[in-house]
PDB file of C-alpha atoms in Angstrom:
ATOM      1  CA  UNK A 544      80.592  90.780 125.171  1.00 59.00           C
ATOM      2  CA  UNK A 545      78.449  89.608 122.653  1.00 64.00           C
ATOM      3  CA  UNK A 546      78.628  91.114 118.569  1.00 76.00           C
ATOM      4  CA  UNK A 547      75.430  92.351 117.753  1.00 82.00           C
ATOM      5  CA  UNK A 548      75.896  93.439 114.276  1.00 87.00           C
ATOM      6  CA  UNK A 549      73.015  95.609 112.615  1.00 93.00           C
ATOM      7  CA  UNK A 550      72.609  97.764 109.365  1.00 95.00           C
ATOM      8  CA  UNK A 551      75.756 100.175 109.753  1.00 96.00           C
ATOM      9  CA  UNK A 552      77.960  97.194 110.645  1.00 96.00           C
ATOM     10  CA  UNK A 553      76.909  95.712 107.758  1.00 97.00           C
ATOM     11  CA  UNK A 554      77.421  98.065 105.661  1.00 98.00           C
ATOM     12  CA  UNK A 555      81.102  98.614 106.944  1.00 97.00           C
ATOM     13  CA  UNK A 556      82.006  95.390 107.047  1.00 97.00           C
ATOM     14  CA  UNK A 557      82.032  96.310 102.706  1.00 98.00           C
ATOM     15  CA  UNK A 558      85.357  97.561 103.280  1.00 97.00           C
ATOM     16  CA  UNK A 559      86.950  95.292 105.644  1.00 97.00           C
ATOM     17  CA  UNK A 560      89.041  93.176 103.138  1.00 97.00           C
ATOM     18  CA  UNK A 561      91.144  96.859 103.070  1.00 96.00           C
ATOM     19  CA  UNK A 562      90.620  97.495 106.754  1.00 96.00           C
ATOM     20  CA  UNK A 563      92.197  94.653 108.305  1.00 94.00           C
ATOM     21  CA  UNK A 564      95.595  95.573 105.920  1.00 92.00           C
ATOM     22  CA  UNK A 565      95.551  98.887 106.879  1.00 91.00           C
ATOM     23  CA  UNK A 566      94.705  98.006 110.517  1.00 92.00           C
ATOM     24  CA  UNK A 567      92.177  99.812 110.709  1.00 94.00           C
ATOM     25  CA  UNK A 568      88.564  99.414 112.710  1.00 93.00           C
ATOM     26  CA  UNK A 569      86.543  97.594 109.990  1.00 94.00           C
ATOM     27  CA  UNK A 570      82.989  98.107 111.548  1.00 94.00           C
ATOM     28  CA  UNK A 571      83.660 102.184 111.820  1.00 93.00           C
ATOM     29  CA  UNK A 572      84.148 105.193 109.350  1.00 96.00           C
ATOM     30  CA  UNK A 573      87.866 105.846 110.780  1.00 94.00           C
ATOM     31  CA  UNK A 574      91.007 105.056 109.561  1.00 94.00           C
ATOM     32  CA  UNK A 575      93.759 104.634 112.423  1.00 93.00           C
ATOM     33  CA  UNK A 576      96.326 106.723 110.797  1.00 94.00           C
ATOM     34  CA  UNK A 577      95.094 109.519 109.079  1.00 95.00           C
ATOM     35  CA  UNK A 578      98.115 111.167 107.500  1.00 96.00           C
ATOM     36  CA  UNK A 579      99.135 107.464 106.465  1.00 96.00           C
ATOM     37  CA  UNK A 580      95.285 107.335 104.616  1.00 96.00           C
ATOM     38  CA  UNK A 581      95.662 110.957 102.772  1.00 97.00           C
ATOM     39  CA  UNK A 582      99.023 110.000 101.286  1.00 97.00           C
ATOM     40  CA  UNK A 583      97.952 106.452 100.110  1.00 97.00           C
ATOM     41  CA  UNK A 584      95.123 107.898  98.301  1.00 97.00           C
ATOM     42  CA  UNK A 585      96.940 110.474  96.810  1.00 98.00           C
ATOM     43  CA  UNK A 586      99.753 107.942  95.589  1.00 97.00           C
ATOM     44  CA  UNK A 587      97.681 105.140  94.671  1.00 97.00           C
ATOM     45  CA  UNK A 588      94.213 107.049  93.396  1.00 97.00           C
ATOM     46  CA  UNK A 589      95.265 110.364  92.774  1.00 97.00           C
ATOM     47  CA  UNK A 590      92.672 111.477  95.339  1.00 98.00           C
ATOM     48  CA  UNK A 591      94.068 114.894  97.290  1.00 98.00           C
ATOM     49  CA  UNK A 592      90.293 116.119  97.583  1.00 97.00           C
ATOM     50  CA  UNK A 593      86.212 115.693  97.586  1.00 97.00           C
ATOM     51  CA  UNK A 594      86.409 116.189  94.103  1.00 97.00           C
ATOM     52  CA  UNK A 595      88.447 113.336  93.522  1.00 98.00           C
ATOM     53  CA  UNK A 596      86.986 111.217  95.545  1.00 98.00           C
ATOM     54  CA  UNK A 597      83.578 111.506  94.039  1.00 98.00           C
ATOM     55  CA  UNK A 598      85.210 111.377  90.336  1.00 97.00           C
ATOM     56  CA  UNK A 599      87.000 107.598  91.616  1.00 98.00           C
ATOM     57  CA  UNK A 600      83.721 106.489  93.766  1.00 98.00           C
ATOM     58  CA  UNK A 601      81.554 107.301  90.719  1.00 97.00           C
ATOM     59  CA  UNK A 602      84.092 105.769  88.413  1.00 96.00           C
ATOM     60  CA  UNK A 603      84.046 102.297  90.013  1.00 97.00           C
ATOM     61  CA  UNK A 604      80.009 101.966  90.658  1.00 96.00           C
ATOM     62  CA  UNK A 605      79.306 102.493  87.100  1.00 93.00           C
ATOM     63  CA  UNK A 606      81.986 101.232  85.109  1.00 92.00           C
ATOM     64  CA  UNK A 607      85.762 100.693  86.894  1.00 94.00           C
ATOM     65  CA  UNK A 608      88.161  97.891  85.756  1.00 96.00           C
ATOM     66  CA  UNK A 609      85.349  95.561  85.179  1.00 96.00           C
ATOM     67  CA  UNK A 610      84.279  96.768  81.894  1.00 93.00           C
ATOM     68  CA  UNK A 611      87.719  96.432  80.671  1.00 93.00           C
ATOM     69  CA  UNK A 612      88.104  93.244  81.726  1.00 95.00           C
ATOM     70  CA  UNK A 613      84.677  92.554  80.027  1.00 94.00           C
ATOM     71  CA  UNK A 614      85.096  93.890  76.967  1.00 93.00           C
ATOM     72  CA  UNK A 615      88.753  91.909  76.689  1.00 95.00           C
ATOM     73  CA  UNK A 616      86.585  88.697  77.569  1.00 94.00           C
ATOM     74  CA  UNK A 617      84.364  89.945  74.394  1.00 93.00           C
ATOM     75  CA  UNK A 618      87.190  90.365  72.280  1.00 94.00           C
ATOM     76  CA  UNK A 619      89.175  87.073  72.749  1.00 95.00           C
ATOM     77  CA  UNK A 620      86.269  84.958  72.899  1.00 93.00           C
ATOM     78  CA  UNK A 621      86.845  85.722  69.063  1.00 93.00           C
ATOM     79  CA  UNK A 622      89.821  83.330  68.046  1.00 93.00           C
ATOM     80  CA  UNK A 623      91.334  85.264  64.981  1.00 94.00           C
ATOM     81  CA  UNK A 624      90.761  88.528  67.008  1.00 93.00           C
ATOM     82  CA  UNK A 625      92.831  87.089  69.823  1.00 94.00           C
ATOM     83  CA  UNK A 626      95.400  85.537  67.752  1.00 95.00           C
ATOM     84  CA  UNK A 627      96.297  88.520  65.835  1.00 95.00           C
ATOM     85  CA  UNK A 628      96.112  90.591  69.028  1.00 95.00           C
ATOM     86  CA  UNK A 629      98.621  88.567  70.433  1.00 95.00           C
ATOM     87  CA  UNK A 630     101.204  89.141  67.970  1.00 94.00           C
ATOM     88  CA  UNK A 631     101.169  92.381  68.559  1.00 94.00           C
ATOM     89  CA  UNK A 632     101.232  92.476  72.360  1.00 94.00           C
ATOM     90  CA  UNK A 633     104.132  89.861  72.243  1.00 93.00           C
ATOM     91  CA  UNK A 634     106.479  92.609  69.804  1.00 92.00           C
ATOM     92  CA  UNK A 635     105.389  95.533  72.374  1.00 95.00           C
ATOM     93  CA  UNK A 636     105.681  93.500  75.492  1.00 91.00           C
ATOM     94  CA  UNK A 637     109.355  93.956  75.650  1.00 91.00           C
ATOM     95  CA  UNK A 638     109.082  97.831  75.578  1.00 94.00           C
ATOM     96  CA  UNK A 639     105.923  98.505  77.394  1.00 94.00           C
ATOM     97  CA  UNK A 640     104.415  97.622  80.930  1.00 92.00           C
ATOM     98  CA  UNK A 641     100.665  97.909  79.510  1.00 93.00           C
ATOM     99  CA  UNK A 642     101.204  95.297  76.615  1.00 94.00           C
ATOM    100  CA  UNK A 643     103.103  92.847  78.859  1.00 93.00           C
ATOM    101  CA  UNK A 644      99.896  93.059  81.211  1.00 93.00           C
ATOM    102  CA  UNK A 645      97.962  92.978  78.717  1.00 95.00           C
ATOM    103  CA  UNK A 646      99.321  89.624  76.857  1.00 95.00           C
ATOM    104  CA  UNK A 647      99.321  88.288  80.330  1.00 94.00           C
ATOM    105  CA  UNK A 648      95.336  88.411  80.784  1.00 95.00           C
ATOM    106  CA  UNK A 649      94.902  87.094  77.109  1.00 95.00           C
ATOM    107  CA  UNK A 650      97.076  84.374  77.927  1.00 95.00           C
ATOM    108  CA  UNK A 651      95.147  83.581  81.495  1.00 94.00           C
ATOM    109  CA  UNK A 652      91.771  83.868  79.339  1.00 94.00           C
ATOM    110  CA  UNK A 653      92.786  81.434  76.761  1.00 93.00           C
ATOM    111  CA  UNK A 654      93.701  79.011  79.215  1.00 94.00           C
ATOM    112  CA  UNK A 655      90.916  79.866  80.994  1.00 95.00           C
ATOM    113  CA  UNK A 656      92.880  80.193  84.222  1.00 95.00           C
ATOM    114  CA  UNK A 657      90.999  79.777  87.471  1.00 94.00           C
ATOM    115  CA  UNK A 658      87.639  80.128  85.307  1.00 95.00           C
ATOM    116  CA  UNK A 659      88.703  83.593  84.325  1.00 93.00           C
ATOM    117  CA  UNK A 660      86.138  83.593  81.449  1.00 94.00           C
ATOM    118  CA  UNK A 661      83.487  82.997  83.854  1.00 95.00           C
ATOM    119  CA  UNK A 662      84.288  85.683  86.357  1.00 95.00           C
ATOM    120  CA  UNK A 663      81.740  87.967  87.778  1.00 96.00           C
ATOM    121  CA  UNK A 664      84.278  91.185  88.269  1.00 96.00           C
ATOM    122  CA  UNK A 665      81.680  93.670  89.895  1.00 97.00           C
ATOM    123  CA  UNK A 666      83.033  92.400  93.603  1.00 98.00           C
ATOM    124  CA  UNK A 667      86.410  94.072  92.518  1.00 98.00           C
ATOM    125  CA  UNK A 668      85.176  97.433  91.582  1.00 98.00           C
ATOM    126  CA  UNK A 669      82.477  97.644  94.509  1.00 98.00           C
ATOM    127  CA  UNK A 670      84.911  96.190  97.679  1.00 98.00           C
ATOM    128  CA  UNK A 671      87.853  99.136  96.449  1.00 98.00           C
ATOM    129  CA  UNK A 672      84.630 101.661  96.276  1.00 98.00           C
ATOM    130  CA  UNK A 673      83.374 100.783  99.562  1.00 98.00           C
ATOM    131  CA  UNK A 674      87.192 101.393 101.082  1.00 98.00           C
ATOM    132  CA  UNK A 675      87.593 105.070  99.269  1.00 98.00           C
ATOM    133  CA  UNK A 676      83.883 105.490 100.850  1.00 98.00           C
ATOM    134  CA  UNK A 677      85.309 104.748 104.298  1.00 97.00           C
ATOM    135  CA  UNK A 678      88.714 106.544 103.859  1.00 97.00           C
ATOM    136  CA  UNK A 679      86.602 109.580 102.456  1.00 97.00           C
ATOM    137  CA  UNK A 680      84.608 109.911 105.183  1.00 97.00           C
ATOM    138  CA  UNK A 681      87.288 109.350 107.905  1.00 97.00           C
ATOM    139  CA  UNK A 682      89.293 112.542 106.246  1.00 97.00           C
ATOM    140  CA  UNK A 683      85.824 114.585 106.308  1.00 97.00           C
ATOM    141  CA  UNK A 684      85.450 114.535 102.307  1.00 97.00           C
ATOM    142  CA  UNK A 685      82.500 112.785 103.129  1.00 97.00           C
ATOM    143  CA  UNK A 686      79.507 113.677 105.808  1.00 97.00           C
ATOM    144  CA  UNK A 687      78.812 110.645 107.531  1.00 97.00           C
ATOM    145  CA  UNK A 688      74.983 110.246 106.268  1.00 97.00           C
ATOM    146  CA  UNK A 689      76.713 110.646 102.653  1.00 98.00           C
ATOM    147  CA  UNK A 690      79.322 107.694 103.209  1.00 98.00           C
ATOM    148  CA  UNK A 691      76.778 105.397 104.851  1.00 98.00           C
ATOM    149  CA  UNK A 692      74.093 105.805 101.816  1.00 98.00           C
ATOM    150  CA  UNK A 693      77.062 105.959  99.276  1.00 98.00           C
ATOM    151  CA  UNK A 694      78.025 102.430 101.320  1.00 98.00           C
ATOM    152  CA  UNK A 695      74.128 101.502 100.719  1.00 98.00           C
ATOM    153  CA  UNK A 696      74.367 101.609  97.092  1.00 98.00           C
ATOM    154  CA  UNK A 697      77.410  99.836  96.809  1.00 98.00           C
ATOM    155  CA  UNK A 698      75.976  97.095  99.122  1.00 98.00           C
ATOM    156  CA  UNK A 699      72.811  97.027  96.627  1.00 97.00           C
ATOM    157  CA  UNK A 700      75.320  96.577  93.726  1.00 97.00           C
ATOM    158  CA  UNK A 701      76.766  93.584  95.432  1.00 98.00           C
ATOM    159  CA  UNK A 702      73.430  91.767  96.958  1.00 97.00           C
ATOM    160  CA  UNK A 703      72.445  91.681  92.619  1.00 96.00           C
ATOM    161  CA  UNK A 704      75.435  90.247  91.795  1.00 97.00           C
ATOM    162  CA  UNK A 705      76.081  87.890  94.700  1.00 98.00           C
ATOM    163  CA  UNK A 706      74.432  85.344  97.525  1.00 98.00           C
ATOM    164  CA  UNK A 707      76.571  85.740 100.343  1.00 98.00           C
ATOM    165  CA  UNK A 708      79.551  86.440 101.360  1.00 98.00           C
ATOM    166  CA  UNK A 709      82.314  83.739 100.323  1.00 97.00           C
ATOM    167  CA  UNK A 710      81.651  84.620  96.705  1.00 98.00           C
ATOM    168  CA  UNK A 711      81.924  88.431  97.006  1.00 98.00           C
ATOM    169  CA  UNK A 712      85.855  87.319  98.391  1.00 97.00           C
ATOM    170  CA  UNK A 713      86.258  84.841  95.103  1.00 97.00           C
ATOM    171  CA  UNK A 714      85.008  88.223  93.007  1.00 97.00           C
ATOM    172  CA  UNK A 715      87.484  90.080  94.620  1.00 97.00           C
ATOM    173  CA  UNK A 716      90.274  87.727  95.258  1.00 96.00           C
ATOM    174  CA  UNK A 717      90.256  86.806  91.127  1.00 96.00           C
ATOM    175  CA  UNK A 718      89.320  90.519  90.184  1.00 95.00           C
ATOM    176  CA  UNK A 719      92.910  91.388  92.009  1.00 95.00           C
ATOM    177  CA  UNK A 720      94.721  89.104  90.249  1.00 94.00           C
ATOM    178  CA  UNK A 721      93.840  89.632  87.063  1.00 93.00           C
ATOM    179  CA  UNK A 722      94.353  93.581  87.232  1.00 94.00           C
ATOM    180  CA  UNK A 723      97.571  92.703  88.896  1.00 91.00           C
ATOM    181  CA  UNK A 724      98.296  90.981  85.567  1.00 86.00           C
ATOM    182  CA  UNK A 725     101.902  89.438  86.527  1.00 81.00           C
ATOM    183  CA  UNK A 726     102.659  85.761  87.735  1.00 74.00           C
ATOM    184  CA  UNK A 727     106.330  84.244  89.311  1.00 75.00           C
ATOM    185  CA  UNK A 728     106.978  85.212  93.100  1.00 76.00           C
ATOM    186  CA  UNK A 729     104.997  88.264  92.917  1.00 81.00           C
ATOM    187  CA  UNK A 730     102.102  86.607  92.008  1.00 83.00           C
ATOM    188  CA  UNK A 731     102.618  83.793  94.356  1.00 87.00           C
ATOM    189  CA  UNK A 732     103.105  86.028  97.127  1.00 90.00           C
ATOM    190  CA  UNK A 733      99.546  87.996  96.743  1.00 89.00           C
ATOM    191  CA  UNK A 734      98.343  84.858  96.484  1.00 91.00           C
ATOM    192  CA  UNK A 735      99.167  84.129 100.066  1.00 93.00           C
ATOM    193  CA  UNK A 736      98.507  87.350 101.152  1.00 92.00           C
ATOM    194  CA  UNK A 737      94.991  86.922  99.928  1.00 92.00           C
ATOM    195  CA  UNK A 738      94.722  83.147 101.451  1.00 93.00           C
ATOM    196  CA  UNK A 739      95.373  84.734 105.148  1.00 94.00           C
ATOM    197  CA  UNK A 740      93.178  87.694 104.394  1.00 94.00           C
ATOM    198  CA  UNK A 741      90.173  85.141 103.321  1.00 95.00           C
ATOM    199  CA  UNK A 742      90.970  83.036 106.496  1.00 96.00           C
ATOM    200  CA  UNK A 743      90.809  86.431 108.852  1.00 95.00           C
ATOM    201  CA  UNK A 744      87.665  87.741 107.163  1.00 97.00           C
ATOM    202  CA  UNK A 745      85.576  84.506 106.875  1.00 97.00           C
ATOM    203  CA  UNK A 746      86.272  82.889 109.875  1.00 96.00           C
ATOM    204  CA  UNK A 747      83.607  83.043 112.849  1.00 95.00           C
ATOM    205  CA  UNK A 748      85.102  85.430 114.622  1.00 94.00           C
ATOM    206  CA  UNK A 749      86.091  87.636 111.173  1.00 95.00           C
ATOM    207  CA  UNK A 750      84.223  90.706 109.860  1.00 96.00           C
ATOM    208  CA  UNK A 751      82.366  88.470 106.817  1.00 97.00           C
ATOM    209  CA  UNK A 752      81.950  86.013 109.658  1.00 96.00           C
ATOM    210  CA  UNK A 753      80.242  88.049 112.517  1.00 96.00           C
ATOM    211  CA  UNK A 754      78.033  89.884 109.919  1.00 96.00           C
ATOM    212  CA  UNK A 755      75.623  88.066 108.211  1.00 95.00           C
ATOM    213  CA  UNK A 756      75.144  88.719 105.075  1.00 97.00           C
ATOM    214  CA  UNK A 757      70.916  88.892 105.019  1.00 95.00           C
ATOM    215  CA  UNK A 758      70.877  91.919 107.177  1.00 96.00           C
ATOM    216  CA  UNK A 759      68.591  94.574 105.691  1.00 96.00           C
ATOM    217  CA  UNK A 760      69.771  97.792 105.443  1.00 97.00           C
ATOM    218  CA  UNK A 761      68.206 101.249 104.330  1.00 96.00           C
ATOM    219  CA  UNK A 762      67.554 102.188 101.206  1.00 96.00           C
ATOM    220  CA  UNK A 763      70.528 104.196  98.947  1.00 97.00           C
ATOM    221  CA  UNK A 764      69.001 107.824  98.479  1.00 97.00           C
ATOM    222  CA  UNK A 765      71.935 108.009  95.939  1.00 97.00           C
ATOM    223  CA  UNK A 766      73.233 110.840  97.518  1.00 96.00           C
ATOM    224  CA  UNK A 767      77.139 110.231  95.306  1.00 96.00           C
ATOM    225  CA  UNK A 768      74.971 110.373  91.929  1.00 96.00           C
ATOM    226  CA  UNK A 769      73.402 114.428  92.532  1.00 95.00           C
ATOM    227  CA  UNK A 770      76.937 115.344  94.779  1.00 96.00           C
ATOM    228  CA  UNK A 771      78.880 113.546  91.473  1.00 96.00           C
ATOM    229  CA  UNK A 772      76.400 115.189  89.031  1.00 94.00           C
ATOM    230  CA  UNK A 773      76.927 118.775  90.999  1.00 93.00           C
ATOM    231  CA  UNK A 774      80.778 118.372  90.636  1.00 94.00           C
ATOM    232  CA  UNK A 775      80.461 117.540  87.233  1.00 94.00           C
ATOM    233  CA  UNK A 776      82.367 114.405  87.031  1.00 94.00           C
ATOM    234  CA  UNK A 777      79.041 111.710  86.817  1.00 92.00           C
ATOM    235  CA  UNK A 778      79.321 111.480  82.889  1.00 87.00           C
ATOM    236  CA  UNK A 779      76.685 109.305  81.511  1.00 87.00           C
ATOM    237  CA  UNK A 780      77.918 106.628  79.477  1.00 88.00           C
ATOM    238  CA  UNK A 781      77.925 106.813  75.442  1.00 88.00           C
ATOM    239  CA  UNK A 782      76.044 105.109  72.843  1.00 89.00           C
ATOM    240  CA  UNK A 783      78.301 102.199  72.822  1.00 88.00           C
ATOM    241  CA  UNK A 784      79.106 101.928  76.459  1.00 87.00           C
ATOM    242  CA  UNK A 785      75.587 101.843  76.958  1.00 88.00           C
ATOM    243  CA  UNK A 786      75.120  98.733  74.856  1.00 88.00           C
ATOM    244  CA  UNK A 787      77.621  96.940  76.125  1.00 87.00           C
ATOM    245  CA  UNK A 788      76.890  97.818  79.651  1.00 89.00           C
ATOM    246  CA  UNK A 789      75.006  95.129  82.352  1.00 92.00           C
ATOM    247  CA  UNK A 790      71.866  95.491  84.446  1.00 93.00           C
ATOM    248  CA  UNK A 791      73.401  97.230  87.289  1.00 94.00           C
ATOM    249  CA  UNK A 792      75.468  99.598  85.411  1.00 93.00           C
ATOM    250  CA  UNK A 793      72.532 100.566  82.927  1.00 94.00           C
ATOM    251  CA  UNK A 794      70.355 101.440  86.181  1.00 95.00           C
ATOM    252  CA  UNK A 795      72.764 103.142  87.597  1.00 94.00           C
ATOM    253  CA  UNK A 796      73.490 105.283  84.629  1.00 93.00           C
ATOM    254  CA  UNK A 797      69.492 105.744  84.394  1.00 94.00           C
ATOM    255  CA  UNK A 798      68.997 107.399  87.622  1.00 95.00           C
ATOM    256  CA  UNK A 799      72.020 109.771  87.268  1.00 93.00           C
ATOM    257  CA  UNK A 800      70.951 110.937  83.807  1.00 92.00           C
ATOM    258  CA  UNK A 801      67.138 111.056  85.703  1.00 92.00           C
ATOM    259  CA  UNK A 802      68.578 112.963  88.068  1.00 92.00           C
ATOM    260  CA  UNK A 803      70.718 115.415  86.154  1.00 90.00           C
ATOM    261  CA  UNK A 804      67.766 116.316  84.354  1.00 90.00           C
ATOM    262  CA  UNK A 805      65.461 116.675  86.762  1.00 87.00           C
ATOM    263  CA  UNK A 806      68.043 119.028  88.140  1.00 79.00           C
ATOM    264  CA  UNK A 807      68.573 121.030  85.227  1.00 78.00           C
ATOM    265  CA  UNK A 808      65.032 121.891  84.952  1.00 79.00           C
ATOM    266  CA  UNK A 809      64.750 122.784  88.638  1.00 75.00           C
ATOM    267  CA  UNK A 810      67.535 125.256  88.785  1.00 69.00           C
ATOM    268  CA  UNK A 811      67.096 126.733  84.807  1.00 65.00           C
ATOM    269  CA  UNK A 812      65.985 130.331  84.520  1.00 53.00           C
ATOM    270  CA  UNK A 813      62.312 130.935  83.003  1.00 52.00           C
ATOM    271  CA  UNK A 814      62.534 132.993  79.930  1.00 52.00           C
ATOM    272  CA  UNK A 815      59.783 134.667  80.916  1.00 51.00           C
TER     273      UNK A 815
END
């Protein structure tokens, strides 16, 4: 039987990187073990309900770990800045998880390792989104036509950033290991971990493989941003944030603050 893959396997196929680990069908909103879903969100996101789900999905399409990792990039581009930081971090290291993490990414972006400092992050962020989109829907915290134009969006946020498919996995791949933060045999180990992943997902017969990446797809009717704005968790971003912030992010934060107001003014009471 032949593949025919069209918009909504395209759109699925967002996810698959997580899909194939949890062995579950990549080109379909289900997970194959339910229970086994609920309790990995919960442990690993914090997600027990909608409410948390929107708060995480909303999290990682307009900011996530990527403007972190940005704004460190900023910072130690700036020699004495980095220098002094790194005194610090090495005297906290010892005591605290965070600083040892966080002297290990200054480290990798002085020596610039695996082009760190030239790292588009966005695939890292948008990939994680797409699975929570996925998992969301499979444990009905989602309707369907919600997760496919939240999936939509997402997909919009990667066709600016990338061209095809083989550099949304180097986004990823590099965007895991640096939040990872930790070399020696762990790091060598996710490293092969994400070496067979990349050689199931872009072969021929792989998700990235079988789905083209030029398939057009509807639309986003941003359905997340008025659900997210509803359950008050779609916080605009601040002064600063905003100044700092990229293209996609400062649309993105347009249309929710658009759309906030426009729904403040349809639902406030006339005085009159």
């Amino acid at each position: 039987m032949v593949f025919a893959a069209g918009p909504h396997e395209r759109l699925a196929a967002l996810s698959a990187p997580y899909a194939l680990c949890h062995q579950d069908p990549w080109d379909r909103l289900t997970c194959s073990a339910p229970e086994d879903t609920r309790a990995m969100l919960a442990r690993d996101w914090g997600v027990r309900s909608r409410i948390d789900l929107l708060t995480q999905i909303f999290w990682l399409a307009t900011s996530g770990h990527r403007s972190n990792f940005d704004e460190e990039r900023a910072r130690w581009s700036n020699t004495s800045l980095a220098e002094a930081e790194r005194y610090e971090l090495r005297g906290a290291s010892e005591s605290s998880q965070d600083a040892a993490e966080t002297l290990w990414r200054l480290e990798r972006m002085h020596s610039n390792d695996r082009g760190i400092r030239n790292v588009d992050f966005s695939a890292w962020d948008m990939v994680r989104a797409a699975m929570l989109t996925r998992c969301g829907a499979a444990l009905n915290w989602l309707p369907e036509a919600e997760a496919w134009d939240t999936l939509a969006l997402l997909d919009q946020a990667l066709r600016l950033h990338y061209q095809n498919w083989g550099q949304v996995w180097e986004s990823f791949r590099l965007g895991r290991w640096c939040w990872y933060s930790e070399g020696g045999k762990d790091a060598h180990y996710n490293d092969l971990h994400d070496l067979h992943r990349s050689q199931v997902l872009l072969a021929p017969e792989g998700p990235w493989g079988l789905v083209p990446w030029d398939i057009p797809v509807p639309q986003s009717s941003l359905m997340i941003l008025d659900d997210s704005i509803d359950a008050g968790v779609a916080a605009p971003l601040d002064t600063d944030e905003r100044e700092r912030a990229p293209q996609w992010e400062r649309w993105i934060d347009d249309q929710a603050t658009l759309r906030a107001q426009r729904r403040s003014q349809l639902f406030s009471t006339d005085p009159e």
